[in-house]
C-alpha positions as a LaTeX table, in Angstrom:
\begin{tabular}{lrrr}
\hline
Residue & $x$ (\AA) & $y$ (\AA) & $z$ (\AA) \\
\hline
Met1 & 153.67 & 151.77 & 154.31 \\
Thr2 & 153.00 & 150.12 & 150.80 \\
Gly3 & 153.87 & 152.05 & 147.83 \\
Tyr4 & 151.54 & 153.42 & 144.91 \\
Val5 & 150.80 & 150.76 & 142.54 \\
Pro6 & 149.63 & 151.82 & 139.03 \\
Thr7 & 146.18 & 151.12 & 137.75 \\
Phe8 & 147.42 & 149.04 & 134.95 \\
Arg9 & 149.59 & 146.82 & 137.49 \\
Leu10 & 146.33 & 146.44 & 139.50 \\
Val11 & 144.61 & 145.14 & 136.44 \\
Ile12 & 147.33 & 142.97 & 135.44 \\
Asn13 & 147.33 & 141.60 & 139.20 \\
Asp14 & 143.83 & 141.15 & 139.35 \\
Ile15 & 143.46 & 139.12 & 135.94 \\
Arg16 & 146.47 & 136.89 & 137.05 \\
Lys17 & 144.78 & 136.23 & 140.27 \\
Ser18 & 141.45 & 135.10 & 138.41 \\
Ile19 & 143.62 & 132.92 & 136.18 \\
Ala20 & 145.54 & 131.45 & 138.97 \\
Ser21 & 142.39 & 130.72 & 141.25 \\
Gly22 & 140.73 & 128.96 & 138.24 \\
Gln23 & 137.94 & 131.94 & 137.97 \\
Leu24 & 139.13 & 132.49 & 134.42 \\
Lys25 & 140.20 & 129.24 & 132.53 \\
Ala26 & 141.75 & 128.82 & 129.22 \\
Gly27 & 139.49 & 129.62 & 126.46 \\
Asp28 & 137.45 & 132.18 & 128.57 \\
Lys29 & 136.73 & 135.31 & 126.98 \\
Leu30 & 137.42 & 138.45 & 129.03 \\
Pro31 & 134.98 & 141.43 & 129.15 \\
Ser32 & 135.39 & 144.06 & 126.77 \\
Leu33 & 137.87 & 146.94 & 127.42 \\
Pro34 & 134.83 & 149.36 & 128.19 \\
Glu35 & 133.50 & 146.83 & 130.59 \\
Leu36 & 136.87 & 146.46 & 132.37 \\
Ala37 & 137.76 & 150.20 & 132.40 \\
Asp38 & 134.19 & 150.60 & 134.08 \\
Lys39 & 135.06 & 147.87 & 136.37 \\
Tyr40 & 138.34 & 149.32 & 137.48 \\
Asp41 & 137.16 & 152.75 & 137.09 \\
Cys42 & 139.95 & 153.95 & 134.96 \\
Ser43 & 140.62 & 154.77 & 131.20 \\
Val44 & 140.17 & 152.25 & 128.33 \\
Gly45 & 143.79 & 153.08 & 127.70 \\
Thr46 & 144.93 & 151.93 & 131.01 \\
Val47 & 142.98 & 148.58 & 130.42 \\
Arg48 & 144.66 & 148.35 & 127.00 \\
Arg49 & 147.90 & 148.75 & 128.27 \\
Ala50 & 147.69 & 145.94 & 130.82 \\
Ile51 & 145.91 & 143.58 & 128.41 \\
Glu52 & 148.56 & 144.19 & 125.86 \\
His53 & 151.24 & 143.29 & 128.54 \\
Leu54 & 149.50 & 140.19 & 129.07 \\
Gln55 & 149.53 & 139.36 & 125.61 \\
Ile56 & 153.06 & 139.91 & 125.45 \\
Thr57 & 153.89 & 137.46 & 128.26 \\
Gly58 & 151.54 & 134.99 & 126.61 \\
Glu59 & 148.87 & 134.88 & 129.26 \\
Leu60 & 146.08 & 136.34 & 127.03 \\
Gln61 & 145.46 & 136.17 & 123.23 \\
Gly62 & 143.81 & 138.87 & 121.12 \\
Arg63 & 141.36 & 137.70 & 118.49 \\
Gln64 & 140.62 & 140.32 & 115.95 \\
Gly65 & 136.96 & 141.14 & 115.94 \\
Lys66 & 136.65 & 138.26 & 118.55 \\
Gly67 & 137.91 & 139.63 & 121.84 \\
Thr68 & 140.74 & 138.67 & 124.20 \\
Phe69 & 140.77 & 135.32 & 125.66 \\
Val70 & 142.83 & 133.25 & 128.43 \\
Thr71 & 145.48 & 130.87 & 126.95 \\
Gly72 & 146.03 & 128.69 & 129.83 \\
Lys73 & 149.69 & 129.94 & 130.40 \\
Lys74 & 150.97 & 130.22 & 133.86 \\
Pro75 & 150.87 & 133.62 & 135.16 \\
Ser76 & 154.34 & 135.04 & 135.35 \\
Asp77 & 155.59 & 137.28 & 138.31 \\
Asp78 & 156.89 & 140.51 & 136.27 \\
\hline
\end{tabular}
């Protein structure tokens, strides 16, 4: 039996898989927070928490007024 995985962790894992598979490449812009919240059927706050985590690890970079972009750094396993 698998344990419960928080939604923010599912968002992190999905974005990391997209980067690792090449579906998202360095310089690609992520959809907006509301678009991602709709995709994952969760709140904007949950998506924001996941994005902030990936920014801290260096996998994503937020640009004021422009959005969130993939940096090209290899996904970590935290």
